[in-house]
Coordinates of C-alpha atoms and ligand atoms in Angstrom, one line a residue:
M139 CA 11.8 14.9 2.2
S140 CA 8.7 14.4 0.1
T141 CA 7.4 10.9 -0.7
K142 CA 7.7 9.6 -4.3
I143 CA 5.0 7.1 -5.2
L144 CA 4.6 4.6 -8.0
I145 CA 1.1 3.2 -8.8
I146 CA 1.2 0.0 -10.8
G147 CA -2.1 -0.7 -12.5
A148 CA -3.0 3.0 -12.4
C149 CA -5.6 2.8 -15.2
G150 CA -7.9 0.2 -13.5
Q151 CA -11.1 0.7 -11.5
I152 CA -9.3 1.5 -8.2
G153 CA -5.9 2.6 -9.7
S154 CA -7.4 5.4 -11.8
E155 CA -9.1 7.0 -8.8
L156 CA -6.3 6.3 -6.4
T157 CA -3.9 8.1 -8.7
M158 CA -5.9 11.3 -8.7
K159 CA -6.4 11.0 -4.9
L160 CA -2.7 10.5 -4.2
R161 CA -1.8 13.4 -6.6
E162 CA -4.1 15.6 -4.6
I163 CA -2.4 14.7 -1.3
Y164 CA 1.3 14.4 -2.3
G165 CA 1.5 16.6 -5.4
N166 CA 1.1 15.6 -9.1
D167 CA 4.8 15.2 -9.7
Q168 CA 5.3 13.0 -6.7
V169 CA 2.9 10.3 -8.0
V170 CA 4.1 8.2 -11.0
A171 CA 1.2 6.4 -12.7
S172 CA 2.0 3.2 -14.6
D173 CA 0.1 0.6 -16.5
I174 CA 0.4 -1.7 -19.4
R175 CA -1.4 0.9 -21.6
E176 CA -2.1 4.6 -21.3
G177 CA -5.0 5.9 -19.3
K178 CA -7.7 8.5 -19.6
P179 CA -6.6 12.0 -20.7
E180 CA -7.2 13.5 -17.2
L181 CA -4.9 11.0 -15.6
M182 CA -2.2 11.3 -18.3
A183 CA -2.3 15.0 -18.2
S184 CA -2.1 15.3 -14.4
G185 CA 1.4 13.8 -13.7
P186 CA 4.2 11.5 -14.8
F187 CA 3.3 8.2 -16.5
E188 CA 5.2 5.1 -17.4
I189 CA 4.2 2.0 -19.5
V190 CA 5.0 -0.9 -17.1
N191 CA 4.0 -4.5 -17.5
A192 CA 3.6 -5.6 -13.8
M193 CA 4.6 -9.1 -14.8
E194 CA 8.1 -8.0 -16.0
F195 CA 10.5 -7.6 -13.1
E196 CA 12.9 -5.4 -15.1
Q197 CA 10.2 -3.0 -16.1
V198 CA 9.1 -2.6 -12.5
A199 CA 12.7 -2.3 -11.3
Q200 CA 13.5 0.4 -13.9
A201 CA 10.5 2.5 -13.0
V202 CA 11.4 2.3 -9.3
E203 CA 15.0 3.2 -10.1
K204 CA 14.3 6.0 -12.6
H205 CA 11.9 7.8 -10.3
Q206 CA 13.7 7.0 -7.0
I207 CA 10.4 5.6 -5.7
D208 CA 9.7 5.4 -1.9
E209 CA 6.2 3.7 -2.0
V210 CA 4.5 1.4 -4.4
Y211 CA 0.8 0.8 -4.7
L212 CA 0.4 -2.5 -6.6
M213 CA -3.1 -2.3 -8.1
A214 CA -2.7 -4.5 -11.1
A215 CA -4.7 -7.8 -10.9
M216 CA -7.2 -9.9 -12.9
L217 CA -10.5 -10.0 -11.0
S218 CA -12.7 -12.9 -10.1
A219 CA -15.0 -13.4 -13.2
T220 CA -12.2 -12.9 -15.8
A221 CA -9.8 -15.0 -13.8
E222 CA -12.1 -18.0 -13.9
K223 CA -11.8 -17.9 -17.7
N224 CA -8.0 -17.4 -17.7
P225 CA -6.7 -19.3 -14.5
A226 CA -3.0 -19.6 -15.5
F227 CA -2.7 -16.0 -16.7
A228 CA -4.6 -14.7 -13.6
W229 CA -2.2 -16.6 -11.3
D230 CA 0.9 -15.3 -13.1
L231 CA -0.3 -11.7 -13.1
N232 CA -1.6 -11.6 -9.6
M233 CA 1.3 -13.5 -8.0
N234 CA 4.4 -12.5 -10.1
S235 CA 3.6 -8.8 -9.9
L236 CA 3.5 -9.2 -6.1
F237 CA 6.8 -11.1 -5.9
H238 CA 8.5 -8.4 -8.0
V239 CA 7.4 -5.6 -5.7
L240 CA 8.1 -7.6 -2.5
N241 CA 11.6 -8.5 -3.7
L242 CA 12.4 -4.9 -4.6
A243 CA 11.3 -3.9 -1.1
K244 CA 13.4 -6.8 0.4
E245 CA 16.4 -5.4 -1.5
G246 CA 15.7 -1.9 0.1
K247 CA 14.7 -0.4 -3.2
I248 CA 11.1 0.4 -1.9
K249 CA 10.3 1.6 1.6
K250 CA 6.6 0.8 1.8
V251 CA 4.2 -1.3 -0.3
F252 CA 0.4 -1.3 -0.5
W253 CA -1.2 -4.5 -1.9
P254 CA -5.0 -5.0 -2.3
S255 CA -6.5 -8.2 -1.1
S256 CA -10.2 -9.0 -1.3
I257 CA -13.1 -10.5 0.6
A258 CA -12.7 -13.1 -2.2
V259 CA -10.1 -14.8 0.1
F260 CA -13.1 -16.2 2.0
G261 CA -14.9 -19.3 0.6
P262 CA -18.1 -21.4 1.0
T263 CA -17.1 -22.8 4.4
T264 CA -16.5 -19.3 5.9
P265 CA -19.2 -17.9 8.2
R266 CA -21.0 -15.6 5.9
I267 CA -22.5 -13.0 8.2
N268 CA -20.2 -10.4 9.8
T269 CA -17.2 -12.5 8.7
P270 CA -14.4 -12.2 11.3
Q271 CA -10.8 -11.1 10.6
Y272 CA -9.6 -14.6 11.5
T273 CA -11.7 -17.6 10.3
V274 CA -11.9 -20.5 7.9
M275 CA -10.6 -19.4 4.5
E276 CA -11.1 -21.9 1.6
P277 CA -11.5 -19.7 -1.4
S278 CA -13.0 -21.5 -4.4
T279 CA -12.0 -19.0 -7.1
V280 CA -8.7 -18.5 -8.9
Y281 CA -8.8 -14.8 -7.8
G282 CA -9.5 -15.7 -4.2
I283 CA -6.8 -18.3 -4.1
S284 CA -4.3 -15.8 -5.5
K285 CA -5.3 -13.2 -2.9
Q286 CA -5.1 -15.7 0.0
T287 CA -1.7 -16.8 -1.2
G288 CA -0.6 -13.2 -1.6
E289 CA -1.6 -12.4 1.9
R290 CA 0.6 -15.3 3.2
W291 CA 3.6 -13.9 1.2
C292 CA 3.0 -10.4 2.5
E293 CA 3.0 -11.6 6.1
Y294 CA 6.1 -13.7 5.4
Y295 CA 8.1 -10.9 3.8
H296 CA 7.2 -8.6 6.7
A297 CA 8.2 -11.2 9.3
K298 CA 11.3 -12.6 7.7
F299 CA 12.7 -9.5 5.9
G300 CA 11.0 -6.5 7.6
V301 CA 9.2 -5.5 4.4
D302 CA 6.7 -2.7 5.3
V303 CA 3.8 -4.1 3.2
R304 CA 0.2 -3.2 4.1
S305 CA -3.0 -4.7 2.8
I306 CA -6.8 -4.4 2.8
R307 CA -9.4 -7.0 1.9
Y308 CA -11.6 -4.7 -0.3
P309 CA -15.2 -5.6 -0.6
G310 CA -17.0 -4.9 -3.9
L311 CA -16.2 -1.4 -4.9
I312 CA -18.6 1.0 -6.6
S313 CA -17.5 4.1 -8.5
W314 CA -18.7 6.2 -11.4
T315 CA -15.5 7.4 -13.0
T316 CA -14.2 4.2 -14.5
P317 CA -16.3 1.3 -15.7
P318 CA -15.3 -1.9 -13.8
G319 CA -13.7 -4.8 -15.4
G320 CA -14.3 -8.5 -14.8
G321 CA -15.6 -8.5 -11.3
T322 CA -18.5 -10.4 -9.8
T323 CA -19.6 -7.3 -7.8
D324 CA -19.7 -5.2 -11.0
Y325 CA -23.5 -5.6 -11.2
A326 CA -23.6 -2.9 -8.5
V327 CA -21.9 -0.4 -10.9
D328 CA -23.6 -1.5 -14.1
I329 CA -27.1 -1.1 -12.5
Y330 CA -26.6 2.6 -12.1
Y331 CA -25.5 3.1 -15.7
K332 CA -28.5 1.0 -17.0
A333 CA -31.0 2.8 -14.7
L334 CA -30.0 6.1 -16.2
E335 CA -29.6 4.9 -19.8
D336 CA -32.4 2.3 -20.1
K337 CA -34.5 2.6 -17.0
K338 CA -34.2 -1.2 -16.7
Y339 CA -31.5 -3.7 -15.8
T340 CA -31.0 -7.5 -16.1
C341 CA -28.9 -8.6 -13.1
F342 CA -26.5 -11.5 -13.4
L343 CA -26.9 -12.3 -9.7
A344 CA -30.1 -13.5 -8.0
E345 CA -32.2 -10.8 -6.2
N346 CA -31.3 -12.0 -2.6
T347 CA -27.5 -12.2 -3.1
A348 CA -26.1 -10.1 -0.3
L349 CA -22.5 -9.0 -0.7
P350 CA -20.1 -6.7 1.1
M351 CA -19.8 -3.5 -0.8
M352 CA -18.2 0.0 -0.5
Y353 CA -18.3 3.3 -2.3
M354 CA -14.9 4.1 -3.9
D355 CA -14.3 7.2 -1.8
D356 CA -14.4 5.1 1.4
A357 CA -12.0 2.6 -0.1
L358 CA -9.6 5.3 -1.1
A359 CA -9.8 6.8 2.4
A360 CA -9.0 3.4 3.9
T361 CA -6.1 2.9 1.6
V362 CA -4.6 6.3 2.5
A363 CA -5.3 5.7 6.2
I364 CA -3.5 2.4 6.4
M365 CA -0.5 3.7 4.4
Q366 CA -0.2 6.8 6.6
A367 CA -0.6 4.9 9.9
P368 CA 2.5 4.6 12.0
A369 CA 4.0 1.1 11.3
E370 CA 3.4 -0.1 14.8
K371 CA -0.3 0.5 14.4
V372 CA -0.5 -1.9 11.4
K373 CA -0.5 -5.0 13.5
I374 CA -1.9 -7.3 10.9
R375 CA 0.4 -7.9 8.0
S376 CA -1.6 -10.4 6.0
S377 CA -4.6 -8.2 5.2
Y378 CA -7.3 -6.2 7.0
N379 CA -11.0 -7.0 6.7
L380 CA -12.8 -3.9 5.4
G381 CA -16.6 -3.8 5.8
G382 CA -18.7 -0.9 4.6
I383 CA -22.2 -1.8 3.5
S384 CA -23.9 -5.0 2.6
F385 CA -26.9 -5.2 0.2
T386 CA -28.7 -7.4 -2.3
P387 CA -29.6 -6.6 -5.9
A388 CA -33.2 -6.2 -4.8
E389 CA -32.2 -3.6 -2.1
I390 CA -30.0 -1.5 -4.5
A391 CA -32.8 -1.6 -7.1
A392 CA -35.3 -0.4 -4.5
E393 CA -33.0 2.5 -3.6
I394 CA -32.6 3.4 -7.2
K395 CA -36.4 3.4 -7.7
T396 CA -36.7 6.2 -5.0
H397 CA -34.9 8.3 -7.6
I398 CA -36.2 6.7 -10.8
P399 CA -39.7 5.4 -10.1
E400 CA -40.0 3.8 -13.5
F401 CA -36.8 1.7 -13.1
T402 CA -37.3 -2.1 -13.4
I403 CA -35.0 -5.0 -12.7
D404 CA -35.1 -8.6 -13.7
Y405 CA -32.7 -11.4 -12.8
A406 CA -30.7 -13.9 -15.0
P407 CA -28.0 -15.4 -12.8
D408 CA -25.0 -16.7 -14.7
F409 CA -21.7 -18.3 -13.7
R410 CA -20.9 -15.4 -11.4
Q411 CA -23.7 -16.5 -9.1
A412 CA -21.6 -19.4 -7.8
I413 CA -18.7 -17.0 -7.2
A414 CA -21.0 -14.7 -5.2
D415 CA -22.5 -17.6 -3.3
S416 CA -19.0 -18.5 -2.1
W417 CA -18.3 -15.1 -0.6
P418 CA -19.4 -13.5 2.7
A419 CA -22.6 -11.4 2.9
S420 CA -21.1 -8.9 5.4
I421 CA -17.7 -8.3 7.0
D422 CA -16.5 -7.5 10.5
D423 CA -13.8 -4.8 10.2
T424 CA -13.3 -4.2 14.0
A425 CA -9.5 -4.8 13.6
A426 CA -9.2 -1.9 11.1
Q427 CA -11.4 0.3 13.3
T428 CA -9.2 -0.5 16.4
D429 CA -5.7 -0.4 14.8
W430 CA -5.9 2.6 12.4
N431 CA -9.3 4.3 13.3
W432 CA -11.2 3.1 10.2
K433 CA -14.8 4.2 9.7
H434 CA -16.7 4.2 6.4
Q435 CA -18.9 7.2 5.5
Y436 CA -21.2 6.1 2.8
D437 CA -24.3 3.9 3.1
L438 CA -26.5 2.6 0.3
K439 CA -28.7 5.8 0.3
S440 CA -25.8 8.3 0.1
M441 CA -23.9 6.2 -2.3
T442 CA -26.9 5.9 -4.7
Q443 CA -27.4 9.7 -4.5
V444 CA -23.7 10.4 -5.4
M445 CA -23.6 7.7 -8.1
L446 CA -26.8 8.9 -9.9
D447 CA -25.9 12.6 -9.6
N448 CA -22.4 12.1 -11.1
L449 CA -23.4 9.5 -13.7
A450 CA -26.2 11.8 -14.9
I451 CA -23.6 14.4 -15.7
S452 CA -20.9 12.1 -17.1
L453 CA -23.3 10.2 -19.3
S454 CA -24.8 13.4 -20.7
K455 CA -21.4 14.5 -22.1
Ligands
LIG537 C1 -14.5 -8.8 -8.0 N1 -14.6 -6.5 -7.5 O1 -15.7 -8.8 -8.1 C2 -13.8 -7.7 -7.3 C3 -13.8 -7.8 -5.8 C4 -15.0 -8.6 -3.7 C5 -15.0 -8.5 -5.2 O2 -12.6 -8.4 -5.3 O3 -13.7 -9.7 -8.4

């Protein structure tokens, strides 16, 4: 029997690429995309779409019922920088959407749930280098607090009600198809656009700010891998660390300069510097490697090549 999937938040930075990836794997008609507003023409044209406000239980429940959904990928969230400007709304969105999906799963209406956490669950007291799976977690951002709380509820619903919910602590994600929205790691996407368009970039983080990062294709591969893993292999039901690469603005700028020698960068740290300073510099993802054979493919060099190659084409259209 083929799997029917609902993606909530399908038009966001991860959701828009995850939708296309899952449609490739499961078939276009098996993957229902949903968001609070319509997405790009390619996404809308490639399979079923529903307008769903992730904060409204009835809208989520109706989409699950109408399409007889087996699996839900809940990708709707307000990210770190924007959440600091809208704490109450960010909490409501990030938490209520999760409760709606977990409760539908508890009622047996959904068989399997994917919910993204983030390295933002770590805080200024967390060991910053090669941050372990289990360690001190005192997040100091609204986004990080919501993700840490969400992890606790995922583990609780699994333990108490047998809900098959699986989660990954994504690092900063870098992609070229959808401009990012409201994240602190977004500089690592903006820089490629500006390098091609203006040959210069003013970075809102200081030059030596190392953060855990990952090319989007690796993040999508990890998402599919954890969801397709046999349940008994998914031993951690809070959320798995996911590593990838770690670099500073100075290092990504130097890599870009090997392609665009005239590229220049300067630095004007803003409120997002304090957020970045509270996060790890690099992540230990041994648990994901051991439990469900995770291994990232892209490093800074190969990611920069693919970003510049694809953006050069998409920006020329
Ligand atoms: C953000 N891109 O910057 C997200 C991510 C680790 C960072 O969660 O808020």
